[in-house]
């Protein structure tokens, strides 16, 4: 078996008496989409925050490309190639879609994440940024401020920002959120193609997309992974059906 691109071992995070992450271990293999599913409040986003570096775990390890990244912040992990689809608060709402992606291009080229005034006439920034917007279907909205984009368009912009950083692995936290059926279908195809560039750890509530995309699925319930397997494994697992799908024996 190929060496994991990302390896999470016995990760734990508590907020007071709440165990948000309770001994989670999982791997992301080259070329795969590994989906993380679970009910609201299961701890999925908390886990993604820890993997990306925006939240420090209480214990456990995170290895990326064979390196322990526990001591690196979010920017350090991004520079290594761990790309996350950012929440809207991480976008610059007053900046155009193009300029938001230019910031990511600039960061990839070695400039600070805090440098907020890229030169719009610099082809070294605008051309790759436009290429990313074209890939996610936002080229026609390049000049629109992020604050004026629809929710679905902002999700597309977050993915363009992640792409611009040239990641070796992607962390996507509910990229289908706010999209209609047509948008979800288009994004499903996009993600299916994207795995050829880098593997994807996907948190998603759209089960149709999850079952269509995922090579493996892990089910998180109350901070613990209760099952990992293929789509068929997960569909037929009685514990998953009881804990997540709400079915009784």
PDB file of C-alpha atoms in Angstrom:
ATOM      1  CA  UNK A   1       0.000   0.000   0.000  1.00  0.00           C
ATOM      2  CA  UNK A   2       1.192   3.514  -0.801  1.00  0.00           C
ATOM      3  CA  UNK A   3       2.435   5.695   2.018  1.00  0.00           C
ATOM      4  CA  UNK A   4      -0.259   8.070   3.327  1.00  0.00           C
ATOM      5  CA  UNK A   5      -0.057  11.693   2.229  1.00  0.00           C
ATOM      6  CA  UNK A   6      -1.780  12.635   5.488  1.00  0.00           C
ATOM      7  CA  UNK A   7      -1.803  10.526   8.649  1.00  0.00           C
ATOM      8  CA  UNK A   8      -3.786  11.424  11.774  1.00  0.00           C
ATOM      9  CA  UNK A   9      -3.041   9.371  14.897  1.00  0.00           C
ATOM     10  CA  UNK A  10      -5.062   9.340  18.144  1.00  0.00           C
ATOM     11  CA  UNK A  11      -6.034  13.002  17.886  1.00  0.00           C
ATOM     12  CA  UNK A  12      -7.858  14.427  20.905  1.00  0.00           C
ATOM     13  CA  UNK A  13      -9.462  17.785  21.619  1.00  0.00           C
ATOM     14  CA  UNK A  14     -11.763  18.730  24.506  1.00  0.00           C
ATOM     15  CA  UNK A  15     -13.653  21.877  25.366  1.00  0.00           C
ATOM     16  CA  UNK A  16     -14.278  21.497  29.063  1.00  0.00           C
ATOM     17  CA  UNK A  17     -16.197  18.252  29.527  1.00  0.00           C
ATOM     18  CA  UNK A  18     -17.006  17.998  25.794  1.00  0.00           C
ATOM     19  CA  UNK A  19     -14.757  15.610  23.872  1.00  0.00           C
ATOM     20  CA  UNK A  20     -14.942  17.152  20.418  1.00  0.00           C
ATOM     21  CA  UNK A  21     -12.226  14.856  19.047  1.00  0.00           C
ATOM     22  CA  UNK A  22     -11.879  11.561  20.870  1.00  0.00           C
ATOM     23  CA  UNK A  23      -8.950   9.453  19.681  1.00  0.00           C
ATOM     24  CA  UNK A  24      -9.395  10.006  15.945  1.00  0.00           C
ATOM     25  CA  UNK A  25      -7.036   8.186  13.582  1.00  0.00           C
ATOM     26  CA  UNK A  26      -7.336   8.253   9.787  1.00  0.00           C
ATOM     27  CA  UNK A  27      -5.223   8.372   6.648  1.00  0.00           C
ATOM     28  CA  UNK A  28      -5.444  10.050   3.259  1.00  0.00           C
ATOM     29  CA  UNK A  29      -3.819   8.060   0.478  1.00  0.00           C
ATOM     30  CA  UNK A  30      -2.437   9.319  -2.850  1.00  0.00           C
ATOM     31  CA  UNK A  31      -5.129   9.879  -5.462  1.00  0.00           C
ATOM     32  CA  UNK A  32      -8.103   9.177  -3.210  1.00  0.00           C
ATOM     33  CA  UNK A  33     -11.085  11.058  -1.895  1.00  0.00           C
ATOM     34  CA  UNK A  34     -11.633  10.167   1.760  1.00  0.00           C
ATOM     35  CA  UNK A  35     -14.970  11.527   2.955  1.00  0.00           C
ATOM     36  CA  UNK A  36     -15.710  12.350   6.580  1.00  0.00           C
ATOM     37  CA  UNK A  37     -19.396  12.266   7.415  1.00  0.00           C
ATOM     38  CA  UNK A  38     -21.479  12.454  10.567  1.00  0.00           C
ATOM     39  CA  UNK A  39     -24.408  14.237  12.180  1.00  0.00           C
ATOM     40  CA  UNK A  40     -24.325  17.904  13.135  1.00  0.00           C
ATOM     41  CA  UNK A  41     -22.141  18.396  16.190  1.00  0.00           C
ATOM     42  CA  UNK A  42     -20.101  15.253  15.543  1.00  0.00           C
ATOM     43  CA  UNK A  43     -16.843  17.242  15.489  1.00  0.00           C
ATOM     44  CA  UNK A  44     -16.073  17.230  11.770  1.00  0.00           C
ATOM     45  CA  UNK A  45     -15.173  20.916  11.417  1.00  0.00           C
ATOM     46  CA  UNK A  46     -13.223  20.812  14.698  1.00  0.00           C
ATOM     47  CA  UNK A  47     -11.150  17.984  13.240  1.00  0.00           C
ATOM     48  CA  UNK A  48     -10.521  19.904  10.000  1.00  0.00           C
ATOM     49  CA  UNK A  49      -9.447  22.957  12.031  1.00  0.00           C
ATOM     50  CA  UNK A  50      -6.869  20.828  13.829  1.00  0.00           C
ATOM     51  CA  UNK A  51      -5.546  19.273  10.649  1.00  0.00           C
ATOM     52  CA  UNK A  52      -5.232  22.647   8.927  1.00  0.00           C
ATOM     53  CA  UNK A  53      -3.470  24.225  11.902  1.00  0.00           C
ATOM     54  CA  UNK A  54      -6.079  26.768  12.959  1.00  0.00           C
ATOM     55  CA  UNK A  55      -6.809  24.843  16.183  1.00  0.00           C
ATOM     56  CA  UNK A  56      -4.268  23.044  18.369  1.00  0.00           C
ATOM     57  CA  UNK A  57      -5.166  19.503  19.490  1.00  0.00           C
ATOM     58  CA  UNK A  58      -4.695  18.435  23.098  1.00  0.00           C
ATOM     59  CA  UNK A  59      -2.763  15.328  22.038  1.00  0.00           C
ATOM     60  CA  UNK A  60      -2.083  13.032  19.110  1.00  0.00           C
ATOM     61  CA  UNK A  61      -0.092  13.571  15.928  1.00  0.00           C
ATOM     62  CA  UNK A  62      -0.609  14.892  12.410  1.00  0.00           C
ATOM     63  CA  UNK A  63       1.884  13.844   9.752  1.00  0.00           C
ATOM     64  CA  UNK A  64       1.851  15.354   6.273  1.00  0.00           C
ATOM     65  CA  UNK A  65       4.127  14.046   3.510  1.00  0.00           C
ATOM     66  CA  UNK A  66       5.955  12.063   6.190  1.00  0.00           C
ATOM     67  CA  UNK A  67       6.593  15.076   8.400  1.00  0.00           C
ATOM     68  CA  UNK A  68       5.127  15.817  11.820  1.00  0.00           C
ATOM     69  CA  UNK A  69       3.405  19.189  11.331  1.00  0.00           C
ATOM     70  CA  UNK A  70       2.140  19.613  14.880  1.00  0.00           C
ATOM     71  CA  UNK A  71       4.470  22.540  15.467  1.00  0.00           C
ATOM     72  CA  UNK A  72       3.437  24.412  12.313  1.00  0.00           C
ATOM     73  CA  UNK A  73       0.685  27.011  12.139  1.00  0.00           C
ATOM     74  CA  UNK A  74      -1.881  27.193   9.351  1.00  0.00           C
ATOM     75  CA  UNK A  75       0.368  29.258   7.065  1.00  0.00           C
ATOM     76  CA  UNK A  76       3.278  26.862   7.584  1.00  0.00           C
ATOM     77  CA  UNK A  77       1.149  23.872   6.666  1.00  0.00           C
ATOM     78  CA  UNK A  78      -0.206  25.700   3.626  1.00  0.00           C
ATOM     79  CA  UNK A  79       3.362  26.375   2.470  1.00  0.00           C
ATOM     80  CA  UNK A  80       4.064  22.637   2.691  1.00  0.00           C
ATOM     81  CA  UNK A  81       1.071  22.034   0.436  1.00  0.00           C
ATOM     82  CA  UNK A  82      -1.863  21.382   2.745  1.00  0.00           C
ATOM     83  CA  UNK A  83      -4.660  23.299   1.056  1.00  0.00           C
ATOM     84  CA  UNK A  84      -7.913  24.081   2.809  1.00  0.00           C
ATOM     85  CA  UNK A  85     -11.116  25.553   1.432  1.00  0.00           C
ATOM     86  CA  UNK A  86     -11.426  28.626   3.605  1.00  0.00           C
ATOM     87  CA  UNK A  87     -14.520  29.842   5.404  1.00  0.00           C
ATOM     88  CA  UNK A  88     -15.960  33.148   4.186  1.00  0.00           C
ATOM     89  CA  UNK A  89     -14.378  34.955   7.156  1.00  0.00           C
ATOM     90  CA  UNK A  90     -10.989  34.111   5.651  1.00  0.00           C
ATOM     91  CA  UNK A  91     -11.851  35.782   2.358  1.00  0.00           C
ATOM     92  CA  UNK A  92     -11.391  39.519   1.984  1.00  0.00           C
ATOM     93  CA  UNK A  93     -15.032  40.563   1.478  1.00  0.00           C
ATOM     94  CA  UNK A  94     -14.204  44.014   0.106  1.00  0.00           C
ATOM     95  CA  UNK A  95     -11.754  42.582  -2.447  1.00  0.00           C
ATOM     96  CA  UNK A  96     -12.833  41.235  -5.810  1.00  0.00           C
ATOM     97  CA  UNK A  97     -12.829  37.514  -6.482  1.00  0.00           C
ATOM     98  CA  UNK A  98      -9.752  38.010  -8.644  1.00  0.00           C
ATOM     99  CA  UNK A  99      -7.844  39.886  -5.981  1.00  0.00           C
ATOM    100  CA  UNK A 100      -8.665  37.267  -3.356  1.00  0.00           C
ATOM    101  CA  UNK A 101      -7.100  34.590  -5.544  1.00  0.00           C
ATOM    102  CA  UNK A 102      -4.162  36.880  -6.366  1.00  0.00           C
ATOM    103  CA  UNK A 103      -3.361  36.977  -2.647  1.00  0.00           C
ATOM    104  CA  UNK A 104      -3.067  33.196  -2.654  1.00  0.00           C
ATOM    105  CA  UNK A 105      -0.881  33.261  -5.773  1.00  0.00           C
ATOM    106  CA  UNK A 106       1.275  35.862  -4.061  1.00  0.00           C
ATOM    107  CA  UNK A 107       1.579  33.711  -0.934  1.00  0.00           C
ATOM    108  CA  UNK A 108       2.585  30.693  -3.037  1.00  0.00           C
ATOM    109  CA  UNK A 109       5.306  32.785  -4.655  1.00  0.00           C
ATOM    110  CA  UNK A 110       6.744  33.498  -1.213  1.00  0.00           C
ATOM    111  CA  UNK A 111       5.112  36.781  -0.233  1.00  0.00           C
ATOM    112  CA  UNK A 112       3.449  37.253   3.137  1.00  0.00           C
ATOM    113  CA  UNK A 113      -0.202  36.240   3.645  1.00  0.00           C
ATOM    114  CA  UNK A 114      -0.611  39.688   5.179  1.00  0.00           C
ATOM    115  CA  UNK A 115       0.363  41.631   2.063  1.00  0.00           C
ATOM    116  CA  UNK A 116      -3.045  42.852   1.005  1.00  0.00           C
ATOM    117  CA  UNK A 117      -2.356  45.161  -1.929  1.00  0.00           C
ATOM    118  CA  UNK A 118      -1.308  43.076  -4.938  1.00  0.00           C
ATOM    119  CA  UNK A 119      -0.641  44.966  -8.147  1.00  0.00           C
ATOM    120  CA  UNK A 120      -3.564  44.239 -10.454  1.00  0.00           C
ATOM    121  CA  UNK A 121      -1.474  44.877 -13.555  1.00  0.00           C
ATOM    122  CA  UNK A 122       1.104  42.228 -12.618  1.00  0.00           C
ATOM    123  CA  UNK A 123       0.569  39.385 -15.104  1.00  0.00           C
ATOM    124  CA  UNK A 124       2.524  37.076 -12.820  1.00  0.00           C
ATOM    125  CA  UNK A 125      -0.364  37.375 -10.380  1.00  0.00           C
ATOM    126  CA  UNK A 126      -3.405  38.049 -12.565  1.00  0.00           C
ATOM    127  CA  UNK A 127      -2.873  35.276 -15.119  1.00  0.00           C
ATOM    128  CA  UNK A 128      -2.601  32.352 -12.688  1.00  0.00           C
ATOM    129  CA  UNK A 129      -5.395  33.829 -10.557  1.00  0.00           C
ATOM    130  CA  UNK A 130      -7.708  34.066 -13.573  1.00  0.00           C
ATOM    131  CA  UNK A 131      -6.803  30.496 -14.506  1.00  0.00           C
ATOM    132  CA  UNK A 132      -7.993  29.332 -11.085  1.00  0.00           C
ATOM    133  CA  UNK A 133     -11.238  31.306 -11.387  1.00  0.00           C
ATOM    134  CA  UNK A 134     -11.843  29.767 -14.799  1.00  0.00           C
ATOM    135  CA  UNK A 135     -11.356  26.279 -13.356  1.00  0.00           C
ATOM    136  CA  UNK A 136     -14.079  26.795 -10.760  1.00  0.00           C
ATOM    137  CA  UNK A 137     -16.434  28.631 -13.131  1.00  0.00           C
ATOM    138  CA  UNK A 138     -16.028  32.144 -11.724  1.00  0.00           C
ATOM    139  CA  UNK A 139     -14.111  33.857 -14.526  1.00  0.00           C
ATOM    140  CA  UNK A 140     -17.175  35.943 -15.355  1.00  0.00           C
ATOM    141  CA  UNK A 141     -17.356  37.150 -11.753  1.00  0.00           C
ATOM    142  CA  UNK A 142     -13.692  38.074 -11.382  1.00  0.00           C
ATOM    143  CA  UNK A 143     -14.341  41.750 -10.691  1.00  0.00           C
ATOM    144  CA  UNK A 144     -17.166  41.230  -8.182  1.00  0.00           C
ATOM    145  CA  UNK A 145     -16.346  41.809  -4.484  1.00  0.00           C
ATOM    146  CA  UNK A 146     -16.454  38.606  -2.455  1.00  0.00           C
ATOM    147  CA  UNK A 147     -19.145  40.142  -0.235  1.00  0.00           C
ATOM    148  CA  UNK A 148     -21.475  40.428  -3.243  1.00  0.00           C
ATOM    149  CA  UNK A 149     -21.092  36.832  -4.413  1.00  0.00           C
ATOM    150  CA  UNK A 150     -23.786  34.295  -3.636  1.00  0.00           C
ATOM    151  CA  UNK A 151     -23.076  31.715  -0.956  1.00  0.00           C
ATOM    152  CA  UNK A 152     -22.403  29.051  -3.572  1.00  0.00           C
ATOM    153  CA  UNK A 153     -20.089  31.375  -5.476  1.00  0.00           C
ATOM    154  CA  UNK A 154     -18.147  32.104  -2.299  1.00  0.00           C
ATOM    155  CA  UNK A 155     -17.623  28.370  -1.865  1.00  0.00           C
ATOM    156  CA  UNK A 156     -16.291  28.242  -5.422  1.00  0.00           C
ATOM    157  CA  UNK A 157     -13.995  31.168  -4.609  1.00  0.00           C
ATOM    158  CA  UNK A 158     -12.679  29.373  -1.519  1.00  0.00           C
ATOM    159  CA  UNK A 159     -11.752  26.418  -3.735  1.00  0.00           C
ATOM    160  CA  UNK A 160     -10.042  28.727  -6.236  1.00  0.00           C
ATOM    161  CA  UNK A 161      -7.999  30.211  -3.364  1.00  0.00           C
ATOM    162  CA  UNK A 162      -7.029  26.704  -2.234  1.00  0.00           C
ATOM    163  CA  UNK A 163      -6.077  25.741  -5.791  1.00  0.00           C
ATOM    164  CA  UNK A 164      -3.898  28.811  -6.197  1.00  0.00           C
ATOM    165  CA  UNK A 165      -1.701  27.646  -3.320  1.00  0.00           C
ATOM    166  CA  UNK A 166      -0.711  24.550  -5.321  1.00  0.00           C
ATOM    167  CA  UNK A 167      -1.540  22.030  -2.603  1.00  0.00           C
ATOM    168  CA  UNK A 168      -0.318  18.440  -2.279  1.00  0.00           C
ATOM    169  CA  UNK A 169      -3.595  17.580  -0.500  1.00  0.00           C
ATOM    170  CA  UNK A 170      -6.953  19.288  -0.136  1.00  0.00           C
ATOM    171  CA  UNK A 171      -9.146  19.731   2.936  1.00  0.00           C
ATOM    172  CA  UNK A 172     -12.673  20.616   1.846  1.00  0.00           C
ATOM    173  CA  UNK A 173     -15.252  21.460   4.516  1.00  0.00           C
ATOM    174  CA  UNK A 174     -18.737  21.138   2.986  1.00  0.00           C
ATOM    175  CA  UNK A 175     -17.965  22.610  -0.437  1.00  0.00           C
ATOM    176  CA  UNK A 176     -21.508  21.771  -1.646  1.00  0.00           C
ATOM    177  CA  UNK A 177     -23.133  23.951   1.037  1.00  0.00           C
ATOM    178  CA  UNK A 178     -25.406  26.606  -0.446  1.00  0.00           C
ATOM    179  CA  UNK A 179     -25.341  25.123  -3.939  1.00  0.00           C
ATOM    180  CA  UNK A 180     -28.365  24.027  -5.907  1.00  0.00           C
ATOM    181  CA  UNK A 181     -28.592  20.638  -7.652  1.00  0.00           C
ATOM    182  CA  UNK A 182     -26.896  21.868 -10.824  1.00  0.00           C
ATOM    183  CA  UNK A 183     -24.037  23.459  -8.909  1.00  0.00           C
ATOM    184  CA  UNK A 184     -23.581  20.344  -6.785  1.00  0.00           C
ATOM    185  CA  UNK A 185     -23.413  18.132  -9.858  1.00  0.00           C
ATOM    186  CA  UNK A 186     -20.831  20.408 -11.490  1.00  0.00           C
ATOM    187  CA  UNK A 187     -18.728  20.522  -8.324  1.00  0.00           C
ATOM    188  CA  UNK A 188     -18.942  16.735  -7.929  1.00  0.00           C
ATOM    189  CA  UNK A 189     -17.441  16.307 -11.391  1.00  0.00           C
ATOM    190  CA  UNK A 190     -14.816  18.950 -10.624  1.00  0.00           C
ATOM    191  CA  UNK A 191     -13.722  17.193  -7.421  1.00  0.00           C
ATOM    192  CA  UNK A 192     -13.656  13.838  -9.177  1.00  0.00           C
ATOM    193  CA  UNK A 193     -11.164  15.281 -11.662  1.00  0.00           C
ATOM    194  CA  UNK A 194      -9.236  17.167  -8.974  1.00  0.00           C
ATOM    195  CA  UNK A 195      -8.175  13.996  -7.145  1.00  0.00           C
ATOM    196  CA  UNK A 196      -5.749  13.377 -10.032  1.00  0.00           C
ATOM    197  CA  UNK A 197      -3.782  16.414  -8.863  1.00  0.00           C
ATOM    198  CA  UNK A 198      -3.918  15.776  -5.126  1.00  0.00           C
ATOM    199  CA  UNK A 199      -5.941  13.628  -2.704  1.00  0.00           C
ATOM    200  CA  UNK A 200      -8.937  15.152  -0.938  1.00  0.00           C
ATOM    201  CA  UNK A 201     -10.220  14.871   2.626  1.00  0.00           C
ATOM    202  CA  UNK A 202     -13.846  15.839   2.155  1.00  0.00           C
ATOM    203  CA  UNK A 203     -16.347  16.836   4.849  1.00  0.00           C
ATOM    204  CA  UNK A 204     -19.765  16.879   3.223  1.00  0.00           C
ATOM    205  CA  UNK A 205     -23.465  16.506   4.110  1.00  0.00           C
ATOM    206  CA  UNK A 206     -24.540  15.841   0.508  1.00  0.00           C
ATOM    207  CA  UNK A 207     -24.647  12.050   0.686  1.00  0.00           C
ATOM    208  CA  UNK A 208     -25.303  11.660  -3.024  1.00  0.00           C
ATOM    209  CA  UNK A 209     -22.012  13.451  -3.705  1.00  0.00           C
ATOM    210  CA  UNK A 210     -20.192  11.506  -0.979  1.00  0.00           C
ATOM    211  CA  UNK A 211     -21.291   8.118  -2.309  1.00  0.00           C
ATOM    212  CA  UNK A 212     -20.449   9.165  -5.872  1.00  0.00           C
ATOM    213  CA  UNK A 213     -16.973  10.468  -5.019  1.00  0.00           C
ATOM    214  CA  UNK A 214     -15.461   8.738  -2.009  1.00  0.00           C
ATOM    215  CA  UNK A 215     -13.018   5.869  -2.248  1.00  0.00           C
ATOM    216  CA  UNK A 216     -13.323   5.561   1.527  1.00  0.00           C
ATOM    217  CA  UNK A 217     -15.735   7.048   4.028  1.00  0.00           C
ATOM    218  CA  UNK A 218     -15.176   7.568   7.755  1.00  0.00           C
ATOM    219  CA  UNK A 219     -18.164   8.169  10.011  1.00  0.00           C
ATOM    220  CA  UNK A 220     -17.653  10.504  12.970  1.00  0.00           C
ATOM    221  CA  UNK A 221     -20.133  10.406  15.858  1.00  0.00           C
ATOM    222  CA  UNK A 222     -19.587  12.340  19.104  1.00  0.00           C
ATOM    223  CA  UNK A 223     -15.939  12.914  18.235  1.00  0.00           C
ATOM    224  CA  UNK A 224     -15.140   9.268  17.502  1.00  0.00           C
ATOM    225  CA  UNK A 225     -14.809   7.410  14.207  1.00  0.00           C
ATOM    226  CA  UNK A 226     -17.281   4.532  14.397  1.00  0.00           C
ATOM    227  CA  UNK A 227     -16.645   3.067  10.936  1.00  0.00           C
ATOM    228  CA  UNK A 228     -14.378   3.415   7.900  1.00  0.00           C
ATOM    229  CA  UNK A 229     -14.910   1.674   4.582  1.00  0.00           C
ATOM    230  CA  UNK A 230     -16.167   1.900   1.030  1.00  0.00           C
ATOM    231  CA  UNK A 231     -19.519   3.406   0.167  1.00  0.00           C
ATOM    232  CA  UNK A 232     -21.102  -0.053   0.205  1.00  0.00           C
ATOM    233  CA  UNK A 233     -19.486  -0.867   3.547  1.00  0.00           C
ATOM    234  CA  UNK A 234     -20.892   2.301   5.083  1.00  0.00           C
ATOM    235  CA  UNK A 235     -24.363   1.870   3.569  1.00  0.00           C
ATOM    236  CA  UNK A 236     -24.595  -1.614   5.058  1.00  0.00           C
ATOM    237  CA  UNK A 237     -22.973  -1.032   8.450  1.00  0.00           C
ATOM    238  CA  UNK A 238     -25.655  -1.486  11.134  1.00  0.00           C
ATOM    239  CA  UNK A 239     -23.902   0.803  13.627  1.00  0.00           C
ATOM    240  CA  UNK A 240     -23.678   3.569  11.032  1.00  0.00           C
ATOM    241  CA  UNK A 241     -27.326   3.148  10.073  1.00  0.00           C
ATOM    242  CA  UNK A 242     -28.302   3.396  13.727  1.00  0.00           C
ATOM    243  CA  UNK A 243     -25.960   6.230  14.798  1.00  0.00           C
ATOM    244  CA  UNK A 244     -25.959   8.383  11.669  1.00  0.00           C
ATOM    245  CA  UNK A 245     -28.893   7.464   9.492  1.00  0.00           C
ATOM    246  CA  UNK A 246     -31.251   7.213  12.477  1.00  0.00           C
ATOM    247  CA  UNK A 247     -32.462   3.740  11.670  1.00  0.00           C
ATOM    248  CA  UNK A 248     -33.418   1.109  14.212  1.00  0.00           C
ATOM    249  CA  UNK A 249     -32.828  -2.601  14.011  1.00  0.00           C
TER     250      UNK A 249
END
